[in-house]
Amino acid sequence: MSTRSIPEALIHEIRERIDIVDIVSSYLPLKRSGANHQGLCPFHSEKTPSFNVNSSRQIFHCFGCGEGGNVYSFLMKIEGLSFPDAVRRLAEKVGLTVPDEAMSPAEEKRREETELLLRINGAAAEFYHQLLLEGDEGKVARRYLRQRGYDAESVRQFQLGFAPERWEALARHLQEKGFPVEAVRDRLGLTRAGKEGRGDYDLFRGRLMIPIYDVRGGVVALGGRVLDDSLPKYINSPESPVYHKGRVLYGLHTAREAMRRLGCGIVVEGYFDQMALHRNGFPHAVATCGTALTPDHARLLKRYTDRLLLLFDQDKAGRQAALRAMEVMLPEGLSVAVVELTDGDDPDSFLVRHGAEAMAKRLEAAKPVIEYYMDLTLEQCGDGVEAQARAAEAIADKLRLLKSDIERDLYLRTLSARTGIDAALLGRRTAVAVAQSETPPPAPRLPVPTPRPAVRPPASGKLERAQKTMLRMFLEGQIAATELASDDLEALFPDSGWRRIAVAALALAAEERPLVDGLQERLEPDDLALLAALLMEAHEALLDEPERLLVDCRQVLLKHHAEARRRQLPELIRAAAAAGDTGAEAELLQELQQLLKKKL
Ligand code: GTP
Ligand code: MN
């Protein structure tokens, strides 16, 4: 990552000259409240403000969704920028420049290539666009679009285009513009190599062209639809350095603003569904375009909203796609509901037939995805006792995907009421499914495991508190670095996030640099969010007796560490024995005996 290639001093200097309160205020209204400024969180939808900005620390944190960090993290999140781009953006604001040599030569090259590829795609989209707007060749496409209700204005709105029925239209055009043929052909796949001495020929011929943008509005790919019933219906740009279809959502660059504003997003399958929704006053729709929804998609959407409506085709494939999307989106903590339309319709055809108002009603009636799954499963399973039991089991298992145990509980009751099966029984099944999805896969038997535990269970509330308390005391200068440095950091900080912060802070202490400030330059965004949460949370009684507190925290954590290790050792010993590694076996046995003795 290029995160670290911009000089720390410059990152610092820019941050010094900027007030995070000003930057955030340009996106949302903030009100002073005690030491902080508060507002409605732009990263999840809420009615009472839990989004806090602290001017003295120059950090933000949302108690609702947990987002947090410094001014760079804020800009990255809200604008979808990379770290270097966020730094550049703010540098401009304060009249500083980020030297280009801040990038490594490899990064520089990649950046240049990306720019070139986006320029080429952009030129292709523009070429096709002009051919659709004017000229004889485009007539057939204009007629097609007119039939679907698209006039010149909507053609401009979506930058639609037309690829003529010629073999080398685009190839020649891009060559005349001076773009390198290798980039056009080998990197973007807009053309293909001709046979035996013939020139490259176009990928798209006789198709309606739809440019696909990234969040910043760069054309990353193009989709081309036939104008009749021939197959394949769509051809899309192949994957390229600028296009990974699992990470791009069609229309996100225009929809994201509306998603934030409306507190909700709509996910559809097709380009034409997305366009139809936009044209009918639903600007918060995006399309997946022929791929199943990926975890990357889910995380991308989560930047803008935490509530999503799945508006898929009303057929078997659409229903399956909705259930697959459920598996991906619920674990991200997104709230997901399924919109049902009349059978056989897709969003586009529904809008044509029934209009925007009917659509709005359907959106309002969206069913929480788990309920949708429950309905489908129970409907399809029939009346037999065994079939009912299997269905109930499947549903109880699926409830593991819910993040909230209150929600889980509510669905368990519903399921119990609908099947007549005891709720407690169902609940146990869900609990097992939850535990199984949380336990890391069993350690491999061979080769002999390393003596250090690699994976740890997530820390409980008590452990979390102890780690945070110690870190906070350290950051506030209440305990010395030696208190932490002399110890086994894995034991004191079982959570890798807190541990990374501790390690970074210890390094800063060794360099005699200010800790909180330095951390802001060194931590990756996720850890920075943790730090912001830590600094923002109120710890009233915390700082009275740091020495006593430190003893307590250490005791809690070291005890936990020893116990975890003790639980893990028998398995490691068995594995060592099975592998015939007697040396390791003896060592592990001895460790176990010592731990057991300590406990007595
Ligand atoms: P219309 O039929 O014109 O309304 O288009 P649509 O966008 O609604 O397409 P459809 O519902 O058939 O398919 C949904 C999406 O899947 C499309 O928008 C494409 O992104 C993708 N898709 C459909 N057919 C093909 C195909 O033949 N090849 C590829 N690569 N993608 C396809
Ligand atoms: Mn469709």
XYZ file of C-alpha atoms and ligand atoms in Angstrom:
633
model
C 0.000 0.000 0.000
C 1.068 3.509 -0.687
C -0.203 4.576 2.724
C 3.247 4.922 4.123
C 4.985 6.511 1.211
C 3.933 10.087 1.957
C 6.266 11.595 4.538
C 4.829 11.405 8.039
C 5.822 14.979 8.685
C 3.719 16.179 5.792
C 0.723 14.126 6.844
C 1.115 15.660 10.246
C 1.538 19.188 8.975
C -1.613 19.008 6.904
C -3.564 17.681 9.842
C -2.263 20.520 11.987
C -3.532 23.130 9.588
C -6.960 21.626 9.260
C -9.788 21.453 11.728
C -11.695 18.209 11.462
C -14.788 20.046 12.686
C -14.688 22.284 9.589
C -14.246 19.374 7.234
C -17.027 17.306 8.767
C -19.283 20.356 8.918
C -19.083 20.695 5.173
C -20.849 17.328 4.925
C -23.310 17.430 7.798
C -24.545 19.882 10.395
C -22.773 19.617 13.755
C -23.841 20.967 17.105
C -21.589 21.657 20.032
C -22.178 19.358 22.971
C -19.701 19.481 25.826
C -16.209 18.763 24.597
C -17.509 17.360 21.340
C -19.495 18.304 18.295
C -22.373 16.029 17.492
C -24.446 15.232 14.457
C -26.344 12.502 12.681
C -23.906 9.854 11.528
C -23.352 9.944 7.759
C -22.278 6.303 7.782
C -25.425 4.744 9.103
C -28.977 5.958 9.354
C -30.106 7.202 12.727
C -32.572 9.576 14.288
C -30.632 10.745 17.327
C -27.070 11.943 16.911
C -24.406 9.517 18.069
C -21.717 10.826 15.715
C -19.094 12.750 17.688
C -16.257 14.947 16.544
C -13.621 15.984 19.032
C -11.766 19.113 18.131
C -8.947 18.888 20.641
C -8.048 15.344 19.642
C -9.029 15.904 16.009
C -10.865 12.622 15.808
C -14.390 11.399 15.190
C -16.299 8.418 16.452
C -19.828 7.161 16.054
C -21.204 5.345 19.066
C -23.915 3.931 16.858
C -21.979 2.158 14.139
C -18.436 2.274 15.450
C -16.949 4.197 12.540
C -14.161 6.478 13.615
C -10.732 7.888 12.980
C -9.112 11.158 12.038
C -9.789 13.663 9.298
C -8.190 11.438 6.662
C -10.285 8.436 7.636
C -13.366 10.616 7.461
C -12.579 11.792 3.958
C -11.673 8.308 2.779
C -14.954 6.943 4.085
C -17.248 9.661 2.922
C -15.680 10.212 -0.489
C -14.447 6.697 -1.102
C -10.871 7.944 -1.494
C -7.615 6.109 -0.974
C -5.376 7.380 1.776
C -2.935 9.187 -0.530
C -5.833 10.800 -2.358
C -7.367 11.968 0.906
C -4.027 13.476 1.874
C -3.748 15.177 -1.517
C -7.254 16.559 -1.272
C -6.587 18.136 2.111
C -3.127 19.294 1.095
C -4.684 21.301 -1.684
C -7.062 22.907 0.777
C -4.253 24.245 2.931
C -1.970 25.114 0.051
C 0.581 22.358 0.543
C 1.676 19.945 -2.153
C 2.363 16.292 -1.791
C 5.549 15.640 -3.720
C 5.087 13.041 -6.397
C 8.274 11.295 -5.425
C 6.327 10.319 -2.341
C 5.186 7.450 -4.504
C 7.467 4.549 -5.188
C 8.315 4.092 -8.864
C 6.060 1.037 -8.990
C 3.169 2.993 -7.516
C 3.813 5.861 -9.821
C 3.636 3.485 -12.759
C 0.434 1.917 -11.549
C -1.133 5.284 -11.020
C -0.157 6.415 -14.489
C -1.498 3.252 -16.011
C -4.780 3.576 -14.154
C -5.128 7.124 -15.395
C -4.397 6.068 -18.942
C -6.863 3.182 -18.840
C -9.598 5.405 -17.450
C -8.886 7.972 -20.146
C -9.161 5.320 -22.853
C -12.422 3.945 -21.478
C -13.717 7.478 -21.146
C -12.796 8.229 -24.756
C -14.521 5.035 -25.892
C -17.680 5.909 -23.957
C -17.665 9.390 -25.458
C -17.118 8.009 -28.966
C -20.073 5.664 -28.624
C -22.160 8.382 -27.004
C -21.719 10.746 -29.944
C -22.599 7.983 -32.394
C -25.844 7.418 -30.552
C -26.764 11.077 -30.316
C -26.200 11.863 -33.979
C -25.603 10.321 -37.374
C -27.284 7.685 -39.476
C -25.600 4.681 -37.936
C -27.151 5.380 -34.566
C -30.669 5.496 -35.922
C -31.429 1.870 -35.149
C -30.298 2.269 -31.532
C -32.247 5.504 -31.129
C -35.346 3.714 -32.339
C -34.740 0.872 -29.882
C -34.352 3.286 -27.006
C -37.370 5.313 -28.005
C -39.416 2.155 -27.765
C -38.212 1.719 -24.221
C -39.048 5.328 -23.415
C -35.566 6.823 -23.549
C -35.161 10.223 -25.214
C -32.001 12.225 -25.885
C -32.065 13.585 -22.372
C -31.979 10.162 -20.760
C -29.304 9.128 -23.242
C -27.239 12.021 -21.876
C -28.170 11.269 -18.282
C -26.670 7.779 -18.474
C -24.096 8.618 -21.164
C -25.491 5.793 -23.280
C -23.834 5.056 -26.569
C -23.936 3.002 -29.702
C -21.224 0.746 -31.087
C -21.725 0.671 -34.844
C -21.846 -2.504 -36.878
C -18.244 -1.998 -38.062
C -15.167 -4.050 -37.260
C -12.678 -1.315 -36.555
C -14.654 1.768 -35.584
C -13.340 2.077 -32.039
C -9.914 0.609 -32.788
C -9.294 3.291 -35.410
C -10.765 6.078 -33.346
C -8.590 5.338 -30.318
C -5.525 4.953 -32.492
C -6.161 8.322 -34.086
C -6.392 9.800 -30.641
C -2.925 8.408 -29.983
C -3.769 5.793 -27.376
C -1.379 2.826 -27.284
C -2.990 -0.183 -28.948
C -1.554 -2.554 -26.337
C -3.427 -0.788 -23.562
C -6.656 -0.759 -25.555
C -6.372 -4.423 -26.498
C -4.358 -6.214 -23.834
C -5.226 -4.238 -20.752
C -8.831 -3.236 -21.413
C -9.960 -5.790 -23.954
C -11.861 -3.186 -25.958
C -10.317 -4.667 -29.117
C -8.940 -8.031 -30.092
C -6.000 -9.019 -32.213
C -6.893 -9.595 -35.863
C -5.683 -12.682 -37.712
C -2.662 -12.681 -39.973
C -1.588 -9.142 -40.429
C -5.036 -7.665 -40.075
C -5.541 -4.873 -37.581
C -7.229 -5.214 -34.196
C -11.002 -5.412 -34.297
C -13.648 -4.077 -31.896
C -15.156 -6.120 -29.085
C -18.460 -4.258 -29.268
C -20.314 -4.163 -32.582
C -23.932 -3.254 -33.212
C -24.646 -2.794 -29.513
C -26.178 -0.264 -27.201
C -23.379 0.870 -24.922
C -23.593 1.509 -21.195
C -20.570 3.007 -19.415
C -19.818 1.643 -15.945
C -18.310 4.125 -13.511
C -16.333 3.847 -10.310
C -17.376 5.959 -7.313
C -15.332 8.865 -8.573
C -16.980 8.838 -11.978
C -14.147 7.279 -13.977
C -15.289 4.873 -16.709
C -13.912 1.505 -15.568
C -15.770 -0.687 -18.053
C -18.490 -0.767 -20.683
C -21.492 -3.015 -21.113
C -23.042 -3.595 -24.524
C -26.579 -4.826 -25.174
C -27.881 -6.249 -28.423
C -30.734 -4.385 -30.059
C -32.772 -7.508 -30.699
C -33.204 -10.950 -29.195
C -29.893 -12.375 -30.308
C -27.393 -13.819 -27.893
C -25.418 -13.091 -25.890
C -27.687 -10.306 -24.701
C -24.828 -8.490 -23.014
C -21.118 -8.294 -23.561
C -19.132 -6.520 -20.876
C -15.544 -5.330 -20.741
C -13.370 -8.103 -19.348
C -11.790 -7.709 -15.935
C -8.876 -5.299 -16.100
C -6.577 -3.366 -13.787
C -9.393 -0.832 -13.428
C -12.358 -3.211 -13.472
C -13.067 -5.961 -10.980
C -16.686 -6.819 -11.377
C -16.969 -8.125 -7.836
C -16.065 -4.673 -6.553
C -18.080 -2.451 -8.832
C -21.738 -1.592 -8.570
C -23.387 0.021 -11.552
C -24.659 3.497 -10.730
C -23.006 3.796 -7.318
C -21.313 7.073 -8.175
C -24.660 8.796 -8.538
C -26.621 6.682 -6.057
C -24.322 7.000 -3.074
C -25.354 10.543 -2.260
C -29.028 9.553 -2.351
C -28.348 6.443 -0.271
C -26.939 8.592 2.485
C -29.742 11.083 2.253
C -32.502 8.483 2.225
C -30.854 6.150 4.711
C -31.358 3.210 2.410
C -30.197 1.718 -0.867
C -31.805 -0.490 -3.507
C -29.917 -3.323 -5.183
C -31.157 -4.570 -8.558
C -29.738 -7.027 -11.056
C -29.767 -5.240 -14.392
C -28.553 -2.017 -15.954
C -32.001 -1.328 -17.262
C -33.543 -1.907 -13.850
C -31.191 0.629 -12.330
C -31.869 3.186 -15.048
C -35.623 2.650 -14.820
C -35.548 3.269 -11.091
C -33.503 6.446 -11.466
C -35.838 7.707 -14.152
C -38.794 7.073 -11.883
C -37.500 8.953 -8.880
C -35.558 6.232 -7.047
C -32.034 7.636 -7.213
C -30.693 5.292 -4.530
C -30.569 2.185 -6.756
C -27.462 0.322 -7.910
C -27.092 -2.811 -10.032
C -24.844 -5.845 -9.629
C -24.829 -6.555 -13.368
C -24.675 -10.236 -13.876
C -22.532 -11.207 -10.889
C -23.619 -12.470 -7.522
C -23.272 -9.944 -4.755
C -19.824 -10.239 -3.148
C -18.578 -9.341 0.332
C -16.701 -6.485 -1.347
C -19.994 -5.195 -2.719
C -21.523 -5.405 0.734
C -18.678 -3.475 2.302
C -18.799 -0.898 -0.450
C -22.497 -0.326 0.153
C -21.927 -0.145 3.874
C -19.941 3.040 3.393
C -23.111 4.784 2.387
C -25.971 3.054 4.137
C -26.692 0.142 6.435
C -30.144 -0.591 5.077
C -30.634 -2.247 1.728
C -33.591 -3.398 -0.291
C -33.071 -6.303 -2.667
C -35.174 -5.765 -5.743
C -34.471 -8.783 -7.899
C -36.278 -10.400 -10.777
C -39.370 -12.269 -9.684
C -38.282 -15.663 -10.865
C -36.400 -18.610 -9.481
C -32.997 -17.181 -10.314
C -33.922 -13.870 -8.692
C -35.096 -15.586 -5.515
C -31.888 -17.578 -5.332
C -29.842 -14.452 -5.886
C -31.658 -12.783 -2.991
C -30.859 -15.675 -0.662
C -27.229 -15.671 -1.711
C -27.095 -11.941 -1.101
C -28.486 -12.556 2.374
C -25.525 -14.797 3.204
C -23.120 -12.079 2.180
C -24.847 -9.033 3.601
C -26.110 -10.081 7.023
C -22.651 -10.963 8.348
C -21.607 -7.413 7.455
C -24.255 -6.198 9.870
C -26.413 -4.736 7.109
C -30.148 -4.681 7.469
C -31.575 -6.331 4.369
C -35.123 -6.616 3.086
C -36.536 -8.204 -0.042
C -39.015 -6.418 -2.290
C -41.597 -8.605 -3.952
C -43.165 -7.653 -7.261
C -45.754 -9.344 -9.392
C -44.605 -12.749 -10.600
C -42.393 -12.761 -13.656
C -41.679 -9.033 -13.476
C -38.370 -7.303 -13.108
C -38.129 -3.787 -11.679
C -38.042 -2.270 -15.150
C -41.103 -4.072 -16.467
C -42.957 -3.450 -13.209
C -42.348 0.285 -13.490
C -43.476 0.297 -17.108
C -46.659 -1.539 -16.239
C -47.569 -0.171 -12.832
C -45.680 3.100 -12.383
C -43.639 4.756 -9.663
C -46.323 4.928 -7.020
C -46.975 1.219 -7.106
C -43.232 0.696 -6.866
C -42.985 2.956 -3.834
C -45.656 0.866 -2.121
C -43.775 -2.317 -2.874
C -40.561 -0.861 -1.504
C -42.356 0.109 1.661
C -43.714 -3.405 2.049
C -40.268 -4.997 1.761
C -39.840 -8.087 3.925
C -36.810 -8.539 6.184
C -34.690 -11.056 4.342
C -34.796 -13.654 7.118
C -38.565 -13.493 7.161
C -38.513 -13.875 3.390
C -36.301 -16.914 3.731
C -38.545 -18.331 6.443
C -41.665 -17.873 4.328
C -40.080 -19.452 1.266
C -38.683 -22.400 3.161
C -41.872 -23.169 5.043
C -44.004 -22.731 1.925
C -41.884 -25.093 -0.089
C -41.435 -27.853 2.452
C -44.975 -29.224 2.495
C -46.856 -30.689 5.458
C -44.976 -33.847 6.388
C -43.516 -33.891 9.889
C -40.063 -34.719 8.688
C -40.061 -32.081 5.987
C -41.262 -29.503 8.524
C -38.527 -30.486 10.927
C -35.846 -30.201 8.229
C -37.195 -26.794 7.228
C -37.247 -25.546 10.817
C -33.698 -26.766 11.295
C -32.532 -25.015 8.179
C -34.144 -21.786 9.325
C -32.783 -22.079 12.873
C -29.315 -22.541 11.363
C -29.746 -19.535 9.129
C -30.602 -17.289 12.078
C -26.899 -17.435 12.952
C -26.379 -14.808 10.250
C -28.152 -12.181 12.351
C -25.862 -9.983 14.355
C -28.388 -9.028 16.976
C -29.393 -11.708 19.469
C -32.605 -9.840 20.173
C -33.559 -10.164 16.535
C -32.533 -13.784 16.592
C -34.763 -14.352 19.573
C -37.738 -12.694 17.904
C -37.394 -14.882 14.838
C -37.033 -17.984 16.965
C -40.372 -17.197 18.571
C -41.988 -16.640 15.200
C -40.546 -19.873 13.905
C -41.755 -21.720 16.973
C -45.244 -20.279 16.608
C -45.391 -21.227 12.955
C -44.079 -24.764 13.266
C -45.249 -25.698 16.743
C -41.685 -26.636 17.646
C -40.434 -25.631 21.083
C -38.617 -22.287 20.908
C -35.925 -23.361 23.353
C -35.138 -26.387 21.211
C -34.832 -24.233 18.112
C -32.775 -21.751 20.064
C -30.225 -24.387 20.984
C -29.857 -25.275 17.336
C -29.219 -21.626 16.444
C -26.754 -21.282 19.299
C -24.763 -24.212 17.965
C -24.795 -22.731 14.474
C -23.573 -19.410 15.879
C -20.796 -21.102 17.840
C -19.725 -23.115 14.817
C -19.559 -20.080 12.604
C -17.459 -18.322 15.234
C -14.972 -21.036 16.144
C -11.909 -20.948 13.984
C -11.369 -24.136 12.002
C -9.576 -26.806 14.033
C -5.812 -26.564 13.999
C -4.218 -28.779 11.376
C -2.744 -31.965 12.836
C 0.425 -31.793 10.853
C 2.989 -30.392 10.910
C 3.622 -30.043 14.624
C 1.893 -26.927 15.826
C 3.892 -23.941 16.957
C 3.851 -23.449 20.699
C 2.245 -20.003 20.350
C -1.532 -20.015 19.950
C -2.280 -18.531 16.567
C -5.986 -17.892 16.811
C -7.759 -16.611 19.845
C -11.405 -16.416 20.694
C -12.741 -12.854 20.663
C -12.183 -11.174 23.999
C -15.137 -10.858 26.322
C -16.322 -7.565 27.767
C -14.021 -7.838 30.724
C -10.945 -8.484 28.618
C -11.846 -5.728 26.227
C -12.174 -3.300 29.109
C -8.875 -4.329 30.622
C -7.018 -3.888 27.349
C -8.584 -0.519 26.720
C -7.915 0.704 30.234
C -4.247 -0.181 30.030
C -3.865 1.423 26.640
C -5.637 4.533 27.723
C -3.480 4.894 30.821
C -0.409 4.453 28.687
C -1.532 6.983 26.112
C -2.353 9.476 28.855
C 1.094 9.061 30.343
C -0.172 7.488 33.545
C 1.853 4.351 33.258
C 5.327 3.999 31.816
C 6.201 2.159 28.655
C 8.242 -0.281 30.726
C 5.045 -1.540 32.349
C 3.951 -2.873 29.002
C 7.215 -3.395 27.196
C 8.559 -5.852 29.708
C 5.606 -8.166 29.271
C 4.319 -10.615 26.750
C 2.178 -8.373 24.582
C 0.209 -11.316 23.250
C -0.952 -12.021 26.755
C -1.719 -8.441 27.692
C -3.474 -7.691 24.423
C -5.276 -10.776 23.189
C -7.144 -8.746 20.566
C -4.902 -8.123 17.590
C -6.289 -4.620 17.039
C -5.453 -3.376 20.521
C -2.165 -5.193 20.311
C -1.202 -3.414 17.098
C -2.014 -0.092 18.727
C 0.071 -1.003 21.766
C 3.010 -2.025 19.599
C 2.827 1.193 17.598
C 2.515 3.268 20.759
C 5.486 1.521 22.343
C 7.550 2.226 19.249
C 6.589 5.889 19.424
C 7.474 5.998 23.106
C 10.883 4.559 22.297
C 11.351 7.335 19.746
C 10.182 9.818 22.376
C 7.424 11.059 20.158
C 3.945 12.129 21.246
C 1.828 9.005 21.288
C -1.691 9.971 20.266
C -0.415 12.212 17.555
C 2.053 9.711 16.197
C -0.495 6.924 16.206
C -2.682 8.932 13.900
C 0.039 8.821 11.297
C 0.936 5.210 11.738
C -2.236 3.223 12.251
C -4.218 1.668 9.454
C -7.817 2.916 9.192
C -9.408 0.055 11.133
C -7.077 0.461 14.057
C -7.450 4.208 13.933
C -11.183 3.720 14.327
C -10.510 1.615 17.425
C -8.259 4.325 18.798
C -10.885 6.993 18.164
C -13.457 4.923 20.019
C -11.084 4.478 22.917
C -10.317 8.173 23.167
C -13.903 9.238 22.808
C -15.450 6.914 25.332
C -15.902 8.356 28.777
C -13.888 6.615 31.475
C -14.861 8.678 34.490
C -13.531 6.703 37.410
C -10.642 5.476 35.426
C -7.690 7.582 36.212
C -7.647 7.847 40.002
C -5.342 5.040 40.940
C -3.476 3.939 37.874
C -1.135 1.586 39.726
C -3.948 -0.396 41.306
C -5.902 -0.378 38.065
C -2.905 -1.651 36.167
C -2.514 -4.555 38.577
C -6.175 -5.473 38.130
C -6.040 -5.313 34.346
C -2.913 -7.381 34.147
C -4.331 -9.989 36.429
C -7.479 -10.366 34.344
C -5.554 -10.646 31.108
C -2.743 -12.879 32.257
C -5.199 -15.240 33.901
C -7.220 -15.411 30.732
C -4.109 -16.021 28.703
C -2.955 -18.861 30.936
C -6.387 -20.465 30.858
C -6.673 -20.243 27.105
C -3.265 -21.789 26.760
C -4.133 -24.516 29.245
C -7.262 -25.387 27.302
C -5.338 -25.499 24.097
C -2.397 -27.580 25.271
C -3.991 -31.045 25.404
C -4.872 -30.758 21.726
C -1.365 -29.612 20.836
C 0.134 -32.442 22.866
C -2.036 -34.985 21.077
C -1.046 -33.524 17.738
C 2.650 -33.608 18.597
C 2.290 -37.216 19.743
C 0.424 -38.149 16.577
C 3.165 -36.568 14.511
C 5.767 -38.486 16.467
C 7.534 -35.308 17.586
C 8.533 -36.439 21.065
C 10.648 -33.378 21.777
C 7.750 -31.011 21.216
C 5.433 -33.321 23.087
C 7.611 -33.303 26.179
C 8.000 -29.546 26.075
C 4.269 -28.992 25.788
C 3.578 -31.475 28.567
C 5.920 -29.639 30.838
C 4.267 -26.347 30.041
C 0.886 -27.837 30.863
C 2.111 -29.207 34.176
C 3.505 -25.832 35.130
C 0.287 -24.081 34.260
C -1.708 -26.561 36.291
C 0.616 -26.127 39.245
C 0.302 -22.359 39.109
C -3.408 -22.692 39.232
C -3.362 -24.796 42.419
P -33.174 -5.843 -20.347
O -33.497 -7.265 -20.657
O -32.840 -5.063 -21.542
O -34.196 -5.188 -19.491
O -31.812 -5.835 -19.578
P -31.487 -6.120 -18.082
O -30.370 -5.206 -17.748
O -32.682 -6.070 -17.251
O -30.898 -7.597 -18.156
P -31.286 -8.966 -17.455
O -32.332 -8.790 -16.422
O -31.511 -9.974 -18.512
O -29.911 -9.340 -16.756
C -29.460 -8.662 -15.621
C -28.025 -8.287 -15.799
O -27.246 -9.458 -15.973
C -27.750 -7.448 -17.013
O -27.934 -6.077 -16.759
C -26.306 -7.778 -17.301
O -25.454 -7.021 -16.471
C -26.202 -9.225 -16.917
N -26.389 -10.070 -18.102
C -27.541 -10.478 -18.655
N -27.334 -11.224 -19.739
C -26.003 -11.301 -19.900
C -25.129 -11.921 -20.842
O -25.550 -12.562 -21.796
N -23.800 -11.791 -20.659
C -23.290 -11.089 -19.608
N -21.956 -10.990 -19.477
N -24.071 -10.468 -18.707
C -25.402 -10.572 -18.831
Mn -34.088 -7.298 -16.749
